[in-house]
Amino acid sequence: MSNALNDVSLAQPGDTRADDHDQLAILTDLITQSLCDRNPRFRDCLGHDTRTQVTRLIAEVLRNGRPLPDTVRAVVLRTDTDIHLVASALGDCLVSSPGEAPGLLIPGALADDSGGRARLKGVLRHRAAAVGHAVPAHEAAASVRSAARLLALASAHDGPDAGVMFVDDHLSSLVLLQDESLARTLVARRLRPLAGLSPERCERLEATLLAWLGGMGAPEIAKALGIHPQTVRYRMRQLERLFGARLRDPLTRFEIEMALRSRRLLAVAHRRRAATTRRRAATGARRPLPRS
């Protein structure tokens, strides 16, 4: 860094041509170049134009003298209550800035094993929180998005029943519900043969079809659903009549399974949102009237 300074002509005191913004930009570039030389992962961050994150990571490295971790994870919280106490308990992490959604950025390895997960659950006890997947530092925003999406789908709130969820445990669900509009379109297209059935019959046939698509035979399906194997065979004949050749095409079978799982996930998400709406309405109704 000292060599670089020798090549830069900084404005002298009293130089009216000096511009504070330009001077700050020069010093920032020098510090960034020095840190890139010491830690190549900074160069990756810069290449992805995540300037806010890079600035905070630079500050963290300068403050603690530690290099960037190989990967990071986002921890998204429902509220920012005592967030700095949580950060202190975890130690090596970054805290969201005022005005941002409440959360933390932690080393990815912290949640890689059962011991790390147990520590996170202990620190975040009674808090609604979601821990994102591990990503390189320059992809931190992706971990934030996945954790925020999981927390939104769970509709969880702080309290005795709250807990920590991990994106790693819900990858397929998040992928299927990444775009709910597309998921509903897939459901409507691939499950159209079931559209005219009663809800009860449709639910029974869907459960049987999903188990069959999962590779189960009649005895395994019967055991899983608590019915007689002959009932399974009867339902499969009904499904053959409804879907026909679609059940013999590998790609269509795959999309039918996606549609069945998406329908279940969409129903769960809908129920949780409805419960959240009722809870908020009840809280508003109990709120005391302001005194005149």
Coordinates of C-alpha atoms in Angstrom, one line a residue:
M1 CA 0.0 0.0 0.0
S2 CA 2.9 2.4 0.7
N3 CA 4.2 1.9 -2.8
A4 CA 0.8 2.7 -4.2
L5 CA 0.7 5.9 -2.2
N6 CA 4.0 7.0 -3.8
D7 CA 2.3 7.0 -7.2
V8 CA -0.7 9.1 -6.1
S9 CA -0.7 12.9 -5.9
L10 CA -2.9 13.8 -3.0
A11 CA -4.1 17.4 -2.7
Q12 CA -2.3 19.6 -0.2
P13 CA -3.9 21.7 2.5
G14 CA -5.3 24.9 1.0
D15 CA -5.5 23.5 -2.5
T16 CA -8.9 24.8 -3.7
R17 CA -9.0 22.2 -6.5
A18 CA -9.2 19.4 -4.0
D19 CA -12.5 17.7 -3.7
D20 CA -13.3 15.7 -0.6
H21 CA -15.3 13.1 -2.6
D22 CA -12.3 12.5 -5.0
Q23 CA -9.9 12.2 -2.1
L24 CA -12.2 9.6 -0.4
A25 CA -12.5 7.7 -3.7
I26 CA -8.7 7.6 -4.1
L27 CA -8.2 6.3 -0.5
T28 CA -11.0 3.8 -0.9
D29 CA -9.4 2.4 -4.0
L30 CA -6.0 2.1 -2.3
I31 CA -7.5 0.3 0.6
T32 CA -9.5 -2.0 -1.6
Q33 CA -6.4 -2.8 -3.8
S34 CA -4.4 -3.6 -0.7
L35 CA -7.1 -5.9 0.7
C36 CA -7.5 -7.6 -2.7
D37 CA -3.7 -8.3 -2.7
R38 CA -4.0 -9.8 0.8
N39 CA -7.3 -11.7 0.2
P40 CA -8.3 -12.7 -3.3
R41 CA -11.9 -13.2 -2.3
F42 CA -12.3 -9.4 -2.1
R43 CA -11.7 -9.3 -5.9
D44 CA -14.6 -11.7 -6.4
C45 CA -16.9 -9.4 -4.4
L46 CA -15.8 -6.4 -6.4
G47 CA -16.5 -8.2 -9.7
H48 CA -20.1 -8.7 -8.7
D49 CA -20.8 -5.0 -7.9
T50 CA -21.9 -5.6 -4.4
R51 CA -20.4 -2.3 -3.1
T52 CA -22.4 -2.0 0.0
Q53 CA -21.5 -5.5 1.1
V54 CA -17.9 -5.0 0.1
T55 CA -17.7 -1.8 2.2
R56 CA -19.0 -3.6 5.3
L57 CA -16.7 -6.6 4.7
I58 CA -13.7 -4.3 4.4
A59 CA -14.6 -2.6 7.6
E60 CA -15.0 -6.0 9.3
V61 CA -11.6 -7.2 8.2
L62 CA -9.9 -3.9 9.1
R63 CA -11.5 -4.0 12.6
N64 CA -10.8 -7.6 13.5
G65 CA -7.8 -8.5 11.2
R66 CA -9.6 -11.7 10.1
P67 CA -9.8 -12.9 6.5
L68 CA -13.1 -13.5 4.8
P69 CA -14.7 -16.9 5.4
D70 CA -14.9 -19.3 2.5
T71 CA -18.7 -19.0 2.6
V72 CA -21.3 -17.0 4.4
R73 CA -25.0 -17.5 5.4
A74 CA -27.7 -15.0 6.0
V75 CA -29.8 -15.3 9.2
V76 CA -33.1 -13.4 8.7
L77 CA -35.1 -12.5 11.8
R78 CA -38.7 -11.5 12.2
T79 CA -37.8 -8.6 14.5
D80 CA -34.6 -6.8 15.4
T81 CA -35.2 -7.0 19.1
D82 CA -31.9 -7.3 20.9
I83 CA -30.2 -8.1 17.6
H84 CA -26.9 -6.8 18.8
L85 CA -27.0 -9.2 21.8
V86 CA -27.6 -12.0 19.4
A87 CA -24.6 -10.8 17.3
S88 CA -22.4 -10.7 20.4
A89 CA -23.4 -14.2 21.4
L90 CA -22.5 -15.5 17.9
G91 CA -19.3 -13.5 17.7
D92 CA -18.1 -13.6 14.2
C93 CA -20.9 -12.0 12.2
L94 CA -22.2 -8.8 10.5
V95 CA -25.4 -7.1 11.6
S96 CA -27.9 -5.6 9.3
S97 CA -27.9 -1.8 9.0
P98 CA -30.7 0.4 10.2
G99 CA -33.5 0.5 7.6
E100 CA -32.6 -3.0 6.3
A101 CA -34.6 -6.2 7.1
P102 CA -33.3 -7.5 10.5
G103 CA -30.7 -10.1 10.1
L104 CA -27.1 -11.3 10.3
L105 CA -24.4 -12.5 8.0
I106 CA -22.5 -15.4 9.6
P107 CA -19.7 -17.7 8.4
G108 CA -21.2 -20.6 6.4
A109 CA -19.4 -23.2 8.4
L110 CA -21.3 -22.2 11.5
A111 CA -24.3 -24.2 10.4
D112 CA -22.6 -27.0 8.6
D113 CA -22.9 -29.5 11.3
S114 CA -25.2 -30.5 14.2
G115 CA -23.1 -28.7 16.7
G116 CA -23.2 -25.4 14.9
R117 CA -27.0 -25.8 14.4
A118 CA -27.5 -26.5 18.0
R119 CA -25.5 -23.3 18.9
L120 CA -27.6 -21.2 16.6
K121 CA -30.9 -22.7 18.0
G122 CA -29.7 -21.9 21.5
V123 CA -28.8 -18.3 20.7
L124 CA -32.0 -17.7 18.7
R125 CA -34.3 -19.4 21.2
H126 CA -37.9 -18.1 21.1
R127 CA -37.1 -16.1 17.9
A128 CA -38.6 -16.7 14.5
A129 CA -35.5 -17.0 12.2
A130 CA -34.4 -18.6 9.0
V131 CA -30.8 -19.5 8.1
G132 CA -29.9 -19.3 4.5
H133 CA -27.7 -21.6 2.4
A134 CA -24.0 -21.2 2.3
V135 CA -22.7 -19.1 -0.5
P136 CA -19.5 -17.2 -1.5
A137 CA -19.4 -13.7 0.0
H138 CA -20.2 -12.0 -3.3
E139 CA -23.5 -14.1 -3.4
A140 CA -24.6 -13.1 0.1
A141 CA -27.8 -11.5 -1.4
A142 CA -28.9 -14.9 -2.6
S143 CA -28.7 -16.4 0.9
V144 CA -30.7 -13.4 2.2
R145 CA -33.4 -14.0 -0.4
S146 CA -33.8 -17.7 0.3
A147 CA -33.9 -17.2 4.1
A148 CA -36.4 -14.3 3.8
R149 CA -38.6 -16.5 1.5
L150 CA -38.5 -19.4 4.0
L151 CA -39.4 -17.1 6.9
A152 CA -42.3 -15.6 4.9
L153 CA -43.7 -19.0 3.9
A154 CA -43.5 -20.2 7.5
S155 CA -45.3 -17.0 8.7
A156 CA -43.6 -17.6 12.1
H157 CA -43.5 -15.0 14.9
D158 CA -41.3 -14.6 18.0
G159 CA -42.5 -16.4 21.1
P160 CA -42.3 -19.7 23.0
D161 CA -43.3 -21.7 19.9
A162 CA -40.9 -19.9 17.6
G163 CA -37.8 -21.7 16.2
V164 CA -35.0 -21.6 13.7
M165 CA -35.5 -23.0 10.2
F166 CA -32.7 -23.9 7.8
V167 CA -33.0 -23.4 4.0
D168 CA -30.9 -26.5 3.6
D169 CA -33.8 -28.5 5.0
H170 CA -36.3 -27.0 2.6
L171 CA -34.5 -26.7 -0.8
S172 CA -37.1 -28.5 -2.9
S173 CA -40.0 -26.6 -1.4
L174 CA -38.3 -23.3 -2.0
V175 CA -37.5 -24.2 -5.6
L176 CA -41.1 -25.3 -6.2
L177 CA -42.5 -22.1 -4.6
Q178 CA -39.9 -19.7 -6.0
D179 CA -42.7 -18.4 -8.4
E180 CA -46.1 -19.2 -7.0
S181 CA -47.8 -18.1 -10.2
L182 CA -45.9 -20.6 -12.3
A183 CA -46.5 -23.3 -9.6
R184 CA -50.3 -22.7 -9.9
T185 CA -50.0 -22.9 -13.7
L186 CA -48.2 -26.2 -13.5
V187 CA -50.9 -27.5 -11.1
A188 CA -53.7 -26.5 -13.3
R189 CA -52.1 -28.0 -16.4
R190 CA -50.8 -31.3 -15.1
L191 CA -53.7 -32.1 -12.6
R192 CA -56.5 -31.1 -15.0
P193 CA -57.8 -34.7 -15.1
L194 CA -58.7 -34.4 -11.4
A195 CA -60.5 -31.1 -11.8
G196 CA -64.0 -32.5 -11.9
L197 CA -63.8 -34.8 -8.9
S198 CA -65.1 -34.1 -5.4
P199 CA -62.4 -32.7 -2.9
E200 CA -62.5 -35.9 -0.9
R201 CA -62.0 -38.2 -3.9
C202 CA -59.4 -35.9 -5.4
E203 CA -57.4 -35.9 -2.1
R204 CA -57.5 -39.7 -2.0
L205 CA -56.4 -40.2 -5.6
E206 CA -53.6 -37.5 -5.2
A207 CA -52.2 -39.3 -2.2
T208 CA -52.1 -42.6 -4.0
L209 CA -50.6 -41.1 -7.2
L210 CA -47.9 -39.3 -5.3
A211 CA -46.9 -42.5 -3.5
W212 CA -46.9 -44.4 -6.7
L213 CA -44.8 -41.8 -8.5
G214 CA -42.4 -42.0 -5.5
G215 CA -41.7 -45.6 -6.5
M216 CA -43.9 -47.5 -4.1
G217 CA -45.8 -50.7 -5.0
A218 CA -49.3 -51.5 -3.9
P219 CA -48.3 -53.1 -0.6
E220 CA -46.0 -50.2 0.4
I221 CA -48.7 -47.6 -0.6
A222 CA -51.3 -49.5 1.3
K223 CA -49.1 -49.5 4.4
A224 CA -48.2 -45.8 4.0
L225 CA -51.9 -44.7 3.6
G226 CA -53.4 -47.2 6.0
I227 CA -55.6 -48.9 3.4
H228 CA -56.0 -52.3 1.8
P229 CA -53.7 -53.2 -1.2
Q230 CA -56.8 -54.0 -3.2
T231 CA -58.0 -50.4 -2.6
V232 CA -54.7 -49.2 -3.9
R233 CA -55.1 -51.2 -7.1
Y234 CA -58.6 -49.9 -7.6
R235 CA -57.5 -46.3 -7.3
M236 CA -54.6 -46.9 -9.7
R237 CA -57.1 -48.2 -12.3
Q238 CA -59.1 -45.0 -11.8
L239 CA -55.9 -42.9 -12.3
E240 CA -55.0 -44.8 -15.4
R241 CA -58.4 -44.0 -16.9
L242 CA -58.1 -40.3 -15.9
F243 CA -54.5 -39.7 -17.0
G244 CA -54.1 -42.3 -19.7
A245 CA -50.7 -42.2 -21.6
R246 CA -49.5 -39.3 -19.5
L247 CA -48.5 -41.8 -16.7
R248 CA -46.2 -43.6 -19.2
D249 CA -44.2 -40.6 -20.2
P250 CA -41.2 -40.0 -17.9
L251 CA -41.2 -36.2 -18.3
T252 CA -44.9 -35.9 -17.8
R253 CA -44.7 -38.1 -14.7
F254 CA -42.0 -35.8 -13.3
E255 CA -44.1 -32.7 -13.9
I256 CA -47.2 -34.4 -12.4
E257 CA -45.2 -35.2 -9.2
M258 CA -44.0 -31.6 -9.1
A259 CA -47.6 -30.4 -9.5
L260 CA -48.8 -32.7 -6.7
R261 CA -46.1 -31.4 -4.3
S262 CA -46.6 -27.8 -5.4
R263 CA -50.4 -28.1 -4.7
R264 CA -49.6 -29.3 -1.1
L265 CA -47.1 -26.6 -0.5
L266 CA -49.4 -23.9 -1.8
A267 CA -52.2 -25.1 0.4
V268 CA -49.9 -25.0 3.5
A269 CA -48.6 -21.5 2.5
H270 CA -52.2 -20.3 2.1
R271 CA -53.3 -21.7 5.5
R272 CA -50.3 -20.0 7.2
R273 CA -51.0 -16.7 5.6
A274 CA -54.6 -16.9 6.6
A275 CA -53.6 -17.6 10.2
T276 CA -51.2 -14.7 10.1
T277 CA -54.0 -12.4 8.9
R278 CA -56.4 -13.5 11.6
R279 CA -53.7 -13.1 14.2
R280 CA -53.0 -9.5 13.1
A281 CA -56.7 -8.7 12.9
A282 CA -57.1 -10.0 16.5
T283 CA -54.1 -8.0 17.7
G284 CA -55.5 -4.9 16.1
A285 CA -59.0 -5.5 17.7
R286 CA -57.4 -5.8 21.2
R287 CA -55.4 -2.7 20.8
P288 CA -56.6 -0.1 23.3
L289 CA -58.1 3.1 21.9
P290 CA -55.9 6.2 22.3
R291 CA -56.9 8.5 25.1
S292 CA -58.4 11.9 24.2

